[in-house]
mmCIF file of C-alpha atoms in Angstrom:
data_model
loop_
_atom_site.group_PDB
_atom_site.id
_atom_site.type_symbol
_atom_site.label_atom_id
_atom_site.label_comp_id
_atom_site.label_asym_id
_atom_site.label_seq_id
_atom_site.Cartn_x
_atom_site.Cartn_y
_atom_site.Cartn_z
ATOM 1 C CA MET A 1 84.035 107.027 21.120
ATOM 2 C CA ALA A 2 87.156 105.409 22.021
ATOM 3 C CA ASP A 3 89.797 106.716 19.539
ATOM 4 C CA ARG A 4 88.251 110.430 20.621
ATOM 5 C CA VAL A 5 88.515 109.865 24.333
ATOM 6 C CA LEU A 6 92.184 108.240 23.701
ATOM 7 C CA SER A 7 93.003 111.137 21.994
ATOM 8 C CA PHE A 8 91.669 113.600 25.073
ATOM 9 C CA TYR A 9 93.639 111.673 27.570
ATOM 10 C CA GLU A 10 97.036 111.516 25.438
ATOM 11 C CA SER A 11 97.047 115.341 24.751
ATOM 12 C CA LEU A 12 96.106 115.846 28.367
ATOM 13 C CA ALA A 13 98.618 113.788 30.061
ATOM 14 C CA ASP A 14 101.576 116.582 30.485
ATOM 15 C CA HIS A 15 98.760 119.409 31.383
ATOM 16 C CA TYR A 16 96.320 117.256 33.870
ATOM 17 C CA HIS A 17 97.560 118.380 37.140
ATOM 18 C CA LEU A 18 97.399 122.333 36.120
ATOM 19 C CA ILE A 19 93.714 121.835 36.048
ATOM 20 C CA PHE A 20 94.152 121.541 39.949
ATOM 21 C CA ASP A 21 95.190 124.520 42.029
ATOM 22 C CA ASP A 22 97.369 122.333 44.096
ATOM 23 C CA TRP A 23 97.470 118.671 42.622
ATOM 24 C CA ASP A 24 99.449 117.698 45.144
ATOM 25 C CA GLY A 25 96.987 118.847 47.365
ATOM 26 C CA ALA A 26 93.893 117.574 45.995
ATOM 27 C CA ILE A 27 95.335 113.780 46.016
ATOM 28 C CA GLU A 28 96.046 114.447 50.057
ATOM 29 C CA ARG A 29 92.594 115.972 49.837
ATOM 30 C CA GLN A 30 90.536 113.043 48.025
ATOM 31 C CA ALA A 31 92.935 110.487 50.392
ATOM 32 C CA ARG A 32 91.262 111.698 53.678
ATOM 33 C CA ILE A 33 87.969 111.174 52.363
ATOM 34 C CA LEU A 34 88.161 108.093 50.481
ATOM 35 C CA GLY A 35 90.708 106.432 53.044
ATOM 36 C CA PRO A 36 88.127 106.234 56.030
ATOM 37 C CA LEU A 37 85.434 105.543 53.729
ATOM 38 C CA VAL A 38 86.989 102.353 52.214
ATOM 39 C CA ALA A 39 88.271 101.241 55.801
ATOM 40 C CA SER A 40 84.383 101.632 56.748
ATOM 41 C CA GLN A 41 82.803 100.398 53.800
ATOM 42 C CA ILE A 42 85.406 97.877 53.247
ATOM 43 C CA ALA A 43 88.206 96.902 55.486
ATOM 44 C CA ALA A 44 91.314 98.955 57.009
ATOM 45 C CA GLY A 45 93.411 96.846 54.716
ATOM 46 C CA PRO A 46 95.948 97.044 53.283
ATOM 47 C CA LEU A 47 93.831 96.051 50.547
ATOM 48 C CA LYS A 48 94.679 95.105 46.987
ATOM 49 C CA LEU A 49 93.565 97.394 44.759
ATOM 50 C CA LEU A 50 93.251 97.948 41.048
ATOM 51 C CA ASP A 51 92.542 101.500 40.093
ATOM 52 C CA CYS A 52 91.225 101.131 36.040
ATOM 53 C CA ALA A 53 91.144 104.684 35.407
ATOM 54 C CA CYS A 54 94.321 105.459 36.955
ATOM 55 C CA GLY A 55 94.873 109.192 34.510
ATOM 56 C CA ILE A 56 98.272 110.378 36.183
ATOM 57 C CA GLY A 57 97.684 108.762 39.313
ATOM 58 C CA THR A 58 95.742 111.342 41.441
ATOM 59 C CA GLN A 59 93.956 108.468 43.678
ATOM 60 C CA ALA A 60 96.666 105.386 42.762
ATOM 61 C CA ILE A 61 99.077 107.722 44.605
ATOM 62 C CA GLY A 62 96.892 108.714 47.471
ATOM 63 C CA PHE A 63 95.720 104.952 48.032
ATOM 64 C CA ALA A 64 99.408 103.941 48.165
ATOM 65 C CA LYS A 65 100.878 106.510 50.184
ATOM 66 C CA MET A 66 97.876 104.583 52.288
ATOM 67 C CA GLY A 67 99.628 101.386 52.425
ATOM 68 C CA HIS A 68 97.213 99.815 49.900
ATOM 69 C CA ARG A 69 98.912 97.110 47.689
ATOM 70 C CA VAL A 70 98.170 99.180 44.524
ATOM 71 C CA VAL A 71 98.123 97.612 40.546
ATOM 72 C CA ALA A 72 96.941 100.611 38.474
ATOM 73 C CA SER A 73 95.789 101.003 34.338
ATOM 74 C CA ASP A 74 94.330 103.468 31.891
ATOM 75 C CA LEU A 75 93.744 103.462 28.263
ATOM 76 C CA SER A 76 96.193 106.248 27.826
ATOM 77 C CA PRO A 77 99.900 105.612 27.186
ATOM 78 C CA ALA A 78 101.106 109.014 28.151
ATOM 79 C CA GLU A 79 98.917 109.000 31.401
ATOM 80 C CA VAL A 80 100.246 105.654 32.270
ATOM 81 C CA ALA A 81 103.666 106.647 31.709
ATOM 82 C CA ARG A 82 102.891 110.330 33.740
ATOM 83 C CA ALA A 83 101.322 108.407 36.554
ATOM 84 C CA ARG A 84 104.627 105.641 36.280
ATOM 85 C CA ARG A 85 106.688 108.905 36.716
ATOM 86 C CA GLU A 86 104.534 110.582 39.449
ATOM 87 C CA ALA A 87 105.190 107.379 41.713
ATOM 88 C CA ALA A 88 108.300 107.056 41.469
ATOM 89 C CA LEU A 89 109.471 110.584 42.414
ATOM 90 C CA ARG A 90 107.573 109.680 45.795
ATOM 91 C CA SER A 91 109.359 106.438 46.016
ATOM 92 C CA LEU A 92 105.899 104.420 45.790
ATOM 93 C CA ASP A 93 105.215 100.743 44.430
ATOM 94 C CA ILE A 94 102.500 100.331 42.058
ATOM 95 C CA SER A 95 102.260 98.355 38.976
ATOM 96 C CA PHE A 96 101.133 100.216 36.262
ATOM 97 C CA TYR A 97 99.502 98.964 32.738
ATOM 98 C CA VAL A 98 97.993 100.292 29.633
ATOM 99 C CA SER A 99 94.578 98.471 29.722
ATOM 100 C CA ASP A 100 91.310 99.721 28.272
ATOM 101 C CA MET A 101 88.832 99.045 31.465
ATOM 102 C CA THR A 102 86.298 97.254 28.977
ATOM 103 C CA SER A 103 88.576 94.541 28.633
ATOM 104 C CA LEU A 104 91.289 94.599 31.288
ATOM 105 C CA ARG A 105 93.235 91.964 29.583
ATOM 106 C CA GLU A 106 96.396 93.084 30.014
ATOM 107 C CA ILE A 107 96.514 92.406 33.837
ATOM 108 C CA THR A 108 96.908 89.243 34.876
ATOM 109 C CA GLN A 109 96.329 89.483 38.611
ATOM 110 C CA ALA A 110 93.197 88.875 39.838
ATOM 111 C CA GLU A 111 91.369 88.390 43.588
ATOM 112 C CA PHE A 112 91.385 92.271 44.073
ATOM 113 C CA ASP A 113 89.631 93.426 47.519
ATOM 114 C CA LEU A 114 88.869 96.566 46.068
ATOM 115 C CA THR A 115 88.407 98.172 42.139
ATOM 116 C CA VAL A 116 88.150 101.819 41.586
ATOM 117 C CA ALA A 117 86.915 103.964 39.099
ATOM 118 C CA LEU A 118 86.951 107.495 39.926
ATOM 119 C CA ASP A 119 86.565 111.197 38.551
ATOM 120 C CA ASN A 120 83.935 110.732 35.817
ATOM 121 C CA ALA A 121 85.289 107.768 33.712
ATOM 122 C CA LEU A 122 82.420 105.531 33.200
ATOM 123 C CA PRO A 123 80.201 108.315 31.202
ATOM 124 C CA HIS A 124 82.617 107.821 28.645
ATOM 125 C CA LEU A 125 81.406 104.877 27.562
ATOM 126 C CA PRO A 126 78.489 103.821 25.547
ATOM 127 C CA ALA A 127 76.167 101.479 27.494
ATOM 128 C CA ALA A 128 77.348 98.088 25.693
ATOM 129 C CA GLN A 129 80.570 99.129 26.365
ATOM 130 C CA LEU A 130 80.117 100.060 30.281
ATOM 131 C CA GLU A 131 78.469 96.522 30.273
ATOM 132 C CA GLN A 132 81.322 94.820 28.992
ATOM 133 C CA ALA A 133 83.725 97.365 31.793
ATOM 134 C CA LEU A 134 81.423 96.242 35.036
ATOM 135 C CA LYS A 135 82.284 92.629 33.487
ATOM 136 C CA ALA A 136 85.295 92.888 33.443
ATOM 137 C CA ILE A 137 86.003 94.564 36.668
ATOM 138 C CA VAL A 138 83.693 92.272 38.550
ATOM 139 C CA PHE A 139 85.550 88.884 37.000
ATOM 140 C CA LYS A 140 88.884 90.848 38.520
ATOM 141 C CA LEU A 141 87.176 91.073 41.879
ATOM 142 C CA LYS A 142 87.736 88.288 44.894
ATOM 143 C CA PRO A 143 84.172 87.100 45.735
ATOM 144 C CA ASN A 144 82.664 89.894 48.308
ATOM 145 C CA GLY A 145 85.298 92.189 46.771
ATOM 146 C CA ALA A 146 83.756 95.884 46.029
ATOM 147 C CA PHE A 147 83.662 98.309 43.304
ATOM 148 C CA LEU A 148 84.001 102.190 43.860
ATOM 149 C CA ALA A 149 82.967 104.588 41.117
ATOM 150 C CA SER A 150 82.343 108.194 41.110
ATOM 151 C CA ILE A 151 80.609 110.072 38.223
ATOM 152 C CA ARG A 152 78.991 113.802 37.975
ATOM 153 C CA ASP A 153 75.385 114.406 39.438
ATOM 154 C CA TYR A 154 74.088 113.820 35.973
ATOM 155 C CA ASP A 155 70.237 113.179 37.396
ATOM 156 C CA LYS A 156 70.541 116.639 37.709
ATOM 157 C CA LEU A 157 72.973 118.484 34.710
ATOM 158 C CA ILE A 158 70.530 116.499 32.532
ATOM 159 C CA LEU A 159 67.579 118.708 33.415
ATOM 160 C CA GLU A 160 69.953 121.819 33.420
ATOM 161 C CA ARG A 161 71.841 121.042 30.196
ATOM 162 C CA PRO A 162 74.899 123.474 31.180
ATOM 163 C CA ALA A 163 76.377 125.469 28.656
ATOM 164 C CA ALA A 164 79.606 126.098 30.330
ATOM 165 C CA GLN A 165 81.090 125.639 34.013
ATOM 166 C CA PRO A 166 82.365 128.886 35.202
ATOM 167 C CA PRO A 167 86.414 129.544 34.816
ATOM 168 C CA ALA A 168 88.799 128.923 37.854
ATOM 169 C CA PHE A 169 91.535 131.146 37.984
ATOM 170 C CA PHE A 170 95.091 129.429 39.635
ATOM 171 C CA GLY A 171 98.490 130.781 40.350
ATOM 172 C CA GLN A 172 100.055 133.846 41.108
ATOM 173 C CA PRO A 173 101.128 136.994 39.036
ATOM 174 C CA GLY A 174 103.342 135.661 36.036
ATOM 175 C CA SER A 175 102.456 131.997 36.600
ATOM 176 C CA ARG A 176 98.511 132.281 36.401
ATOM 177 C CA ARG A 177 96.337 129.895 34.842
ATOM 178 C CA ILE A 178 92.541 129.740 33.633
ATOM 179 C CA VAL A 179 90.257 126.830 33.538
ATOM 180 C CA HIS A 180 87.265 126.329 32.335
ATOM 181 C CA GLN A 181 84.881 123.812 29.783
ATOM 182 C CA VAL A 182 82.246 124.773 26.982
ATOM 183 C CA TRP A 183 79.403 121.677 27.162
ATOM 184 C CA ASP A 184 78.160 121.698 23.263
ATOM 185 C CA TRP A 185 75.047 119.370 23.853
ATOM 186 C CA ILE A 186 74.807 116.624 20.690
ATOM 187 C CA ASP A 187 71.509 115.600 21.676
ATOM 188 C CA ASP A 188 69.609 115.098 25.037
ATOM 189 C CA THR A 189 72.135 113.231 26.693
ATOM 190 C CA ARG A 190 75.542 113.323 25.159
ATOM 191 C CA TYR A 191 77.766 116.382 24.899
ATOM 192 C CA THR A 192 80.935 117.372 23.504
ATOM 193 C CA LEU A 193 83.230 119.009 26.208
ATOM 194 C CA HIS A 194 85.531 121.459 25.598
ATOM 195 C CA LEU A 195 88.090 121.798 28.235
ATOM 196 C CA TYR A 196 90.197 125.251 28.077
ATOM 197 C CA LEU A 197 93.775 125.509 29.862
ATOM 198 C CA THR A 198 94.847 129.241 29.466
ATOM 199 C CA ILE A 199 98.535 129.466 30.868
ATOM 200 C CA GLU A 200 100.280 133.098 31.596
ATOM 201 C CA THR A 201 103.853 132.977 30.966
ATOM 202 C CA ASP A 202 106.113 135.832 30.785
ATOM 203 C CA ALA A 203 105.572 136.783 27.426
ATOM 204 C CA GLU A 204 102.128 136.188 26.727
ATOM 205 C CA TRP A 205 98.987 133.684 27.779
ATOM 206 C CA LYS A 206 98.706 130.401 25.715
ATOM 207 C CA THR A 207 95.458 128.405 25.490
ATOM 208 C CA HIS A 208 95.405 124.816 25.035
ATOM 209 C CA HIS A 209 92.038 123.098 23.943
ATOM 210 C CA PHE A 210 90.946 119.531 24.876
ATOM 211 C CA VAL A 211 88.369 117.529 23.282
ATOM 212 C CA SER A 212 86.188 115.156 24.692
ATOM 213 C CA GLU A 213 82.848 113.346 24.461
ATOM 214 C CA TYR A 214 80.279 112.184 27.812
ATOM 215 C CA ARG A 215 77.236 111.175 27.834
ATOM 216 C CA CYS A 216 74.731 111.328 30.778
ATOM 217 C CA LEU A 217 75.145 108.144 33.037
ATOM 218 C CA LEU A 218 72.342 108.441 34.989
ATOM 219 C CA ARG A 219 72.420 106.796 38.614
ATOM 220 C CA ASP A 220 68.941 104.334 37.835
ATOM 221 C CA GLU A 221 70.995 103.078 34.699
ATOM 222 C CA LEU A 222 74.129 102.453 36.569
ATOM 223 C CA TYR A 223 72.384 100.771 39.259
ATOM 224 C CA THR A 224 70.539 98.654 36.936
ATOM 225 C CA LEU A 225 73.706 97.381 35.109
ATOM 226 C CA LEU A 226 75.591 96.704 38.672
ATOM 227 C CA ARG A 227 73.191 94.324 39.476
ATOM 228 C CA SER A 228 73.043 92.779 36.364
ATOM 229 C CA VAL A 229 76.521 91.909 36.098
ATOM 230 C CA GLY A 230 76.733 90.140 39.473
ATOM 231 C CA PHE A 231 76.992 93.139 42.069
ATOM 232 C CA GLN A 232 74.614 93.146 44.948
ATOM 233 C CA ASP A 233 74.560 95.868 48.052
ATOM 234 C CA VAL A 234 74.488 98.805 45.447
ATOM 235 C CA ARG A 235 74.541 102.377 46.824
ATOM 236 C CA TRP A 236 74.993 105.638 46.496
ATOM 237 C CA ILE A 237 76.878 107.865 48.682
ATOM 238 C CA MET A 238 76.162 111.454 47.754
ATOM 239 C CA PRO A 239 78.529 114.489 48.119
ATOM 240 C CA ALA A 240 76.753 115.716 51.458
ATOM 241 C CA GLU A 241 77.487 112.264 53.123
ATOM 242 C CA SER A 242 81.089 111.425 51.928
ATOM 243 C CA GLY A 243 82.574 114.685 51.677
ATOM 244 C CA TYR A 244 83.874 113.843 48.086
ATOM 245 C CA TYR A 245 83.232 116.395 45.127
ATOM 246 C CA GLN A 246 81.288 113.894 43.109
ATOM 247 C CA PRO A 247 78.504 111.082 43.827
ATOM 248 C CA LEU A 248 79.996 108.203 44.592
ATOM 249 C CA VAL A 249 78.455 104.620 44.111
ATOM 250 C CA LEU A 250 79.220 101.736 45.856
ATOM 251 C CA ALA A 251 78.653 97.739 45.230
ATOM 252 C CA GLN A 252 79.430 94.316 46.467
ATOM 253 C CA SER A 253 80.290 91.454 44.302
ATOM 254 C CA LEU A 254 79.029 88.065 45.125
ATOM 255 C CA SER A 255 80.460 85.752 47.292
#
């Protein structure tokens, strides 16, 4: 699965911001939600923070703008390069690494106050690799450090087994775009995701197609794995409580 996931994000890196109506607005909006949550549940900061699935920097940039000392990594060299450019454009001091979250071996720093893996990154991983990732994450944390992740609400989606997500229309005439997803279910718990990004130009509409694979990671499974690798005080924070667009899980490492 790793090769398919890497290919997905490598090809998506230059287009990732286009899946948002306003990417800069999304950075600010998520920071307004995550900042107070982190301050109330962990510490006001500034924190030493590792974003181990940073993508093009959506959350890492937001955390850095809040004053946290951010280290960011991702499996995809193209996404890390894009995130580094975006941080430089905003005059933000973020250390970036290409690193697989199942090892995080390229990251020499440790004793992080908080590690995050947001935007449904964990469900790319089979169970054995997910356990490896969580062990690598807890190893990078200081005693009583915290881990924050978000995943889709698979407890609900596994029952519904949606075939597609409705299209979203962004932009103004002449530069519009359509974003939609098709889900091909492989079995009861895994699906192939087809992301279509159709962009209007002066001459035509052009469609880009990106493919990856996910599995339905249920909350009980992630809770059990977090406890098994040494996390405590594991709790779920649902969108109705947090205002975030996905369920969040917050866990604390042992002292």
